[in-house]
Tab-separated table of C-alpha atoms in Angstrom:
chain	number	residue	atom	x	y	z
A	1	UNK	CA	0.000	0.000	0.000
A	2	UNK	CA	1.276	3.489	-0.842
A	3	UNK	CA	2.451	5.847	1.856
A	4	UNK	CA	-0.420	8.199	2.797
A	5	UNK	CA	1.915	11.206	2.550
A	6	UNK	CA	2.957	10.303	-1.004
A	7	UNK	CA	1.886	12.925	-3.558
A	8	UNK	CA	1.257	10.344	-6.306
A	9	UNK	CA	-2.219	9.067	-7.133
A	10	UNK	CA	-3.180	5.491	-7.903
A	11	UNK	CA	-5.828	4.570	-10.437
A	12	UNK	CA	-8.082	3.453	-7.572
A	13	UNK	CA	-7.719	6.846	-5.883
A	14	UNK	CA	-8.465	8.623	-9.159
A	15	UNK	CA	-11.614	6.485	-9.554
A	16	UNK	CA	-12.769	7.373	-6.014
A	17	UNK	CA	-12.156	11.066	-6.679
A	18	UNK	CA	-14.107	10.847	-9.944
A	19	UNK	CA	-17.034	9.249	-8.075
A	20	UNK	CA	-16.931	12.166	-5.619
A	21	UNK	CA	-16.899	14.718	-8.429
A	22	UNK	CA	-19.786	13.022	-10.213
A	23	UNK	CA	-21.838	13.016	-7.007
A	24	UNK	CA	-21.261	16.768	-6.760
A	25	UNK	CA	-21.420	17.880	-10.373
A	26	UNK	CA	-23.062	15.155	-12.410
A	27	UNK	CA	-21.688	12.572	-14.811
A	28	UNK	CA	-19.827	13.610	-17.956
A	29	UNK	CA	-20.249	11.794	-21.241
A	30	UNK	CA	-16.490	11.507	-21.782
A	31	UNK	CA	-13.216	12.193	-19.995
A	32	UNK	CA	-10.123	13.158	-21.976
A	33	UNK	CA	-6.746	12.288	-20.474
A	34	UNK	CA	-3.140	11.574	-21.239
A	35	UNK	CA	-1.731	8.063	-21.234
A	36	UNK	CA	-0.237	8.184	-17.736
A	37	UNK	CA	-0.262	5.011	-15.673
A	38	UNK	CA	-2.975	6.233	-13.302
A	39	UNK	CA	-5.284	6.859	-16.279
A	40	UNK	CA	-4.562	3.607	-18.117
A	41	UNK	CA	-4.789	1.360	-15.067
A	42	UNK	CA	-7.238	-1.496	-14.694
A	43	UNK	CA	-8.957	0.527	-11.961
A	44	UNK	CA	-9.781	3.316	-14.428
A	45	UNK	CA	-10.810	0.911	-17.174
A	46	UNK	CA	-13.158	-0.861	-14.726
A	47	UNK	CA	-14.475	2.498	-13.465
A	48	UNK	CA	-15.189	3.644	-17.023
A	49	UNK	CA	-17.107	0.433	-17.772
A	50	UNK	CA	-19.009	0.552	-14.463
A	51	UNK	CA	-20.095	4.178	-14.921
A	52	UNK	CA	-20.509	4.114	-18.720
A	53	UNK	CA	-18.370	7.262	-18.954
A	54	UNK	CA	-16.392	7.287	-22.175
A	55	UNK	CA	-12.633	7.685	-21.859
A	56	UNK	CA	-10.589	9.268	-24.647
A	57	UNK	CA	-6.812	9.135	-24.536
A	58	UNK	CA	-4.882	11.858	-26.330
A	59	UNK	CA	-2.149	10.738	-28.705
A	60	UNK	CA	1.203	10.242	-26.982
A	61	UNK	CA	3.330	13.377	-27.254
A	62	UNK	CA	0.363	15.548	-28.268
A	63	UNK	CA	-0.558	17.539	-25.121
A	64	UNK	CA	-2.446	20.170	-27.135
A	65	UNK	CA	-5.121	17.566	-27.836
A	66	UNK	CA	-6.173	18.352	-24.258
A	67	UNK	CA	-5.747	22.129	-24.461
A	68	UNK	CA	-7.910	23.016	-21.452
A	69	UNK	CA	-5.743	20.981	-19.109
A	70	UNK	CA	-2.553	22.208	-20.750
A	71	UNK	CA	-3.725	25.815	-20.317
A	72	UNK	CA	-4.434	25.206	-16.628
A	73	UNK	CA	-1.110	23.395	-16.150
A	74	UNK	CA	0.709	26.324	-17.770
A	75	UNK	CA	-0.967	28.828	-15.455
A	76	UNK	CA	-0.231	26.739	-12.383
A	77	UNK	CA	3.390	26.354	-13.448
A	78	UNK	CA	3.905	30.034	-14.402
A	79	UNK	CA	2.018	31.613	-11.513
A	80	UNK	CA	2.943	29.284	-8.671
A	81	UNK	CA	5.369	26.449	-9.258
A	82	UNK	CA	8.014	28.578	-10.998
A	83	UNK	CA	7.587	31.456	-8.545
A	84	UNK	CA	7.450	29.865	-5.097
A	85	UNK	CA	10.028	27.848	-3.210
A	86	UNK	CA	8.240	25.323	-0.987
A	87	UNK	CA	10.053	24.547	2.258
A	88	UNK	CA	8.058	21.420	3.189
A	89	UNK	CA	5.311	19.247	1.758
A	90	UNK	CA	2.880	20.915	4.188
A	91	UNK	CA	3.986	24.360	2.988
A	92	UNK	CA	3.464	23.271	-0.619
A	93	UNK	CA	-0.027	21.992	0.193
A	94	UNK	CA	-0.972	25.276	1.922
A	95	UNK	CA	0.327	27.484	-0.872
A	96	UNK	CA	-1.205	25.361	-3.626
A	97	UNK	CA	-4.548	25.372	-1.796
A	98	UNK	CA	-4.431	29.181	-1.486
A	99	UNK	CA	-3.700	29.459	-5.231
A	100	UNK	CA	-6.519	27.010	-5.992
A	101	UNK	CA	-9.008	28.992	-3.903
A	102	UNK	CA	-8.048	32.214	-5.678
A	103	UNK	CA	-8.242	30.495	-9.080
A	104	UNK	CA	-11.685	28.998	-8.388
A	105	UNK	CA	-13.342	31.668	-6.244
A	106	UNK	CA	-11.983	35.057	-7.250
A	107	UNK	CA	-10.305	35.009	-10.637
A	108	UNK	CA	-12.552	35.615	-13.648
A	109	UNK	CA	-12.116	33.166	-16.534
A	110	UNK	CA	-12.749	34.348	-20.072
A	111	UNK	CA	-14.049	30.916	-21.130
A	112	UNK	CA	-16.781	31.222	-18.461
A	113	UNK	CA	-18.017	34.683	-19.416
A	114	UNK	CA	-15.438	36.440	-17.222
A	115	UNK	CA	-16.712	35.042	-13.946
A	116	UNK	CA	-14.900	32.744	-11.492
A	117	UNK	CA	-15.468	28.965	-11.799
A	118	UNK	CA	-17.297	28.759	-8.449
A	119	UNK	CA	-19.777	31.419	-9.560
A	120	UNK	CA	-20.206	29.676	-12.921
A	121	UNK	CA	-20.871	26.348	-11.172
A	122	UNK	CA	-23.428	27.971	-8.876
A	123	UNK	CA	-25.235	29.637	-11.801
A	124	UNK	CA	-25.230	26.372	-13.744
A	125	UNK	CA	-26.648	24.468	-10.757
A	126	UNK	CA	-29.384	27.078	-10.286
A	127	UNK	CA	-30.291	26.900	-13.968
A	128	UNK	CA	-30.484	23.104	-13.807
A	129	UNK	CA	-32.768	23.156	-10.758
A	130	UNK	CA	-34.988	25.800	-12.379
A	131	UNK	CA	-35.356	23.750	-15.559
């Protein structure tokens, strides 16, 4: 069993997290991912079959086939990872969480009509309950 403090994710952990997200936000038709081991594991293949969520793998070496994730990864890298020196794993977790909260709660996103993701999610949920 993996060390609980390890920052890596297993396919089983990814599947559990996806179940949590679906419970909160609803089930997608398809998930697009790279070909990393956690996404090609038997746990993810079984999860995809169990939930009937399609899984599309981008071509190896073609990160722009998943441009939304690459855009996010670039922002995270440029705004946080390249700018901050983490002194401990706990420090890294605190600073990444603060960046995440700002990114989701305060920062407007042009792809969402220049509102923060949390506000977009709330509006979408209200529209779905009204419909």
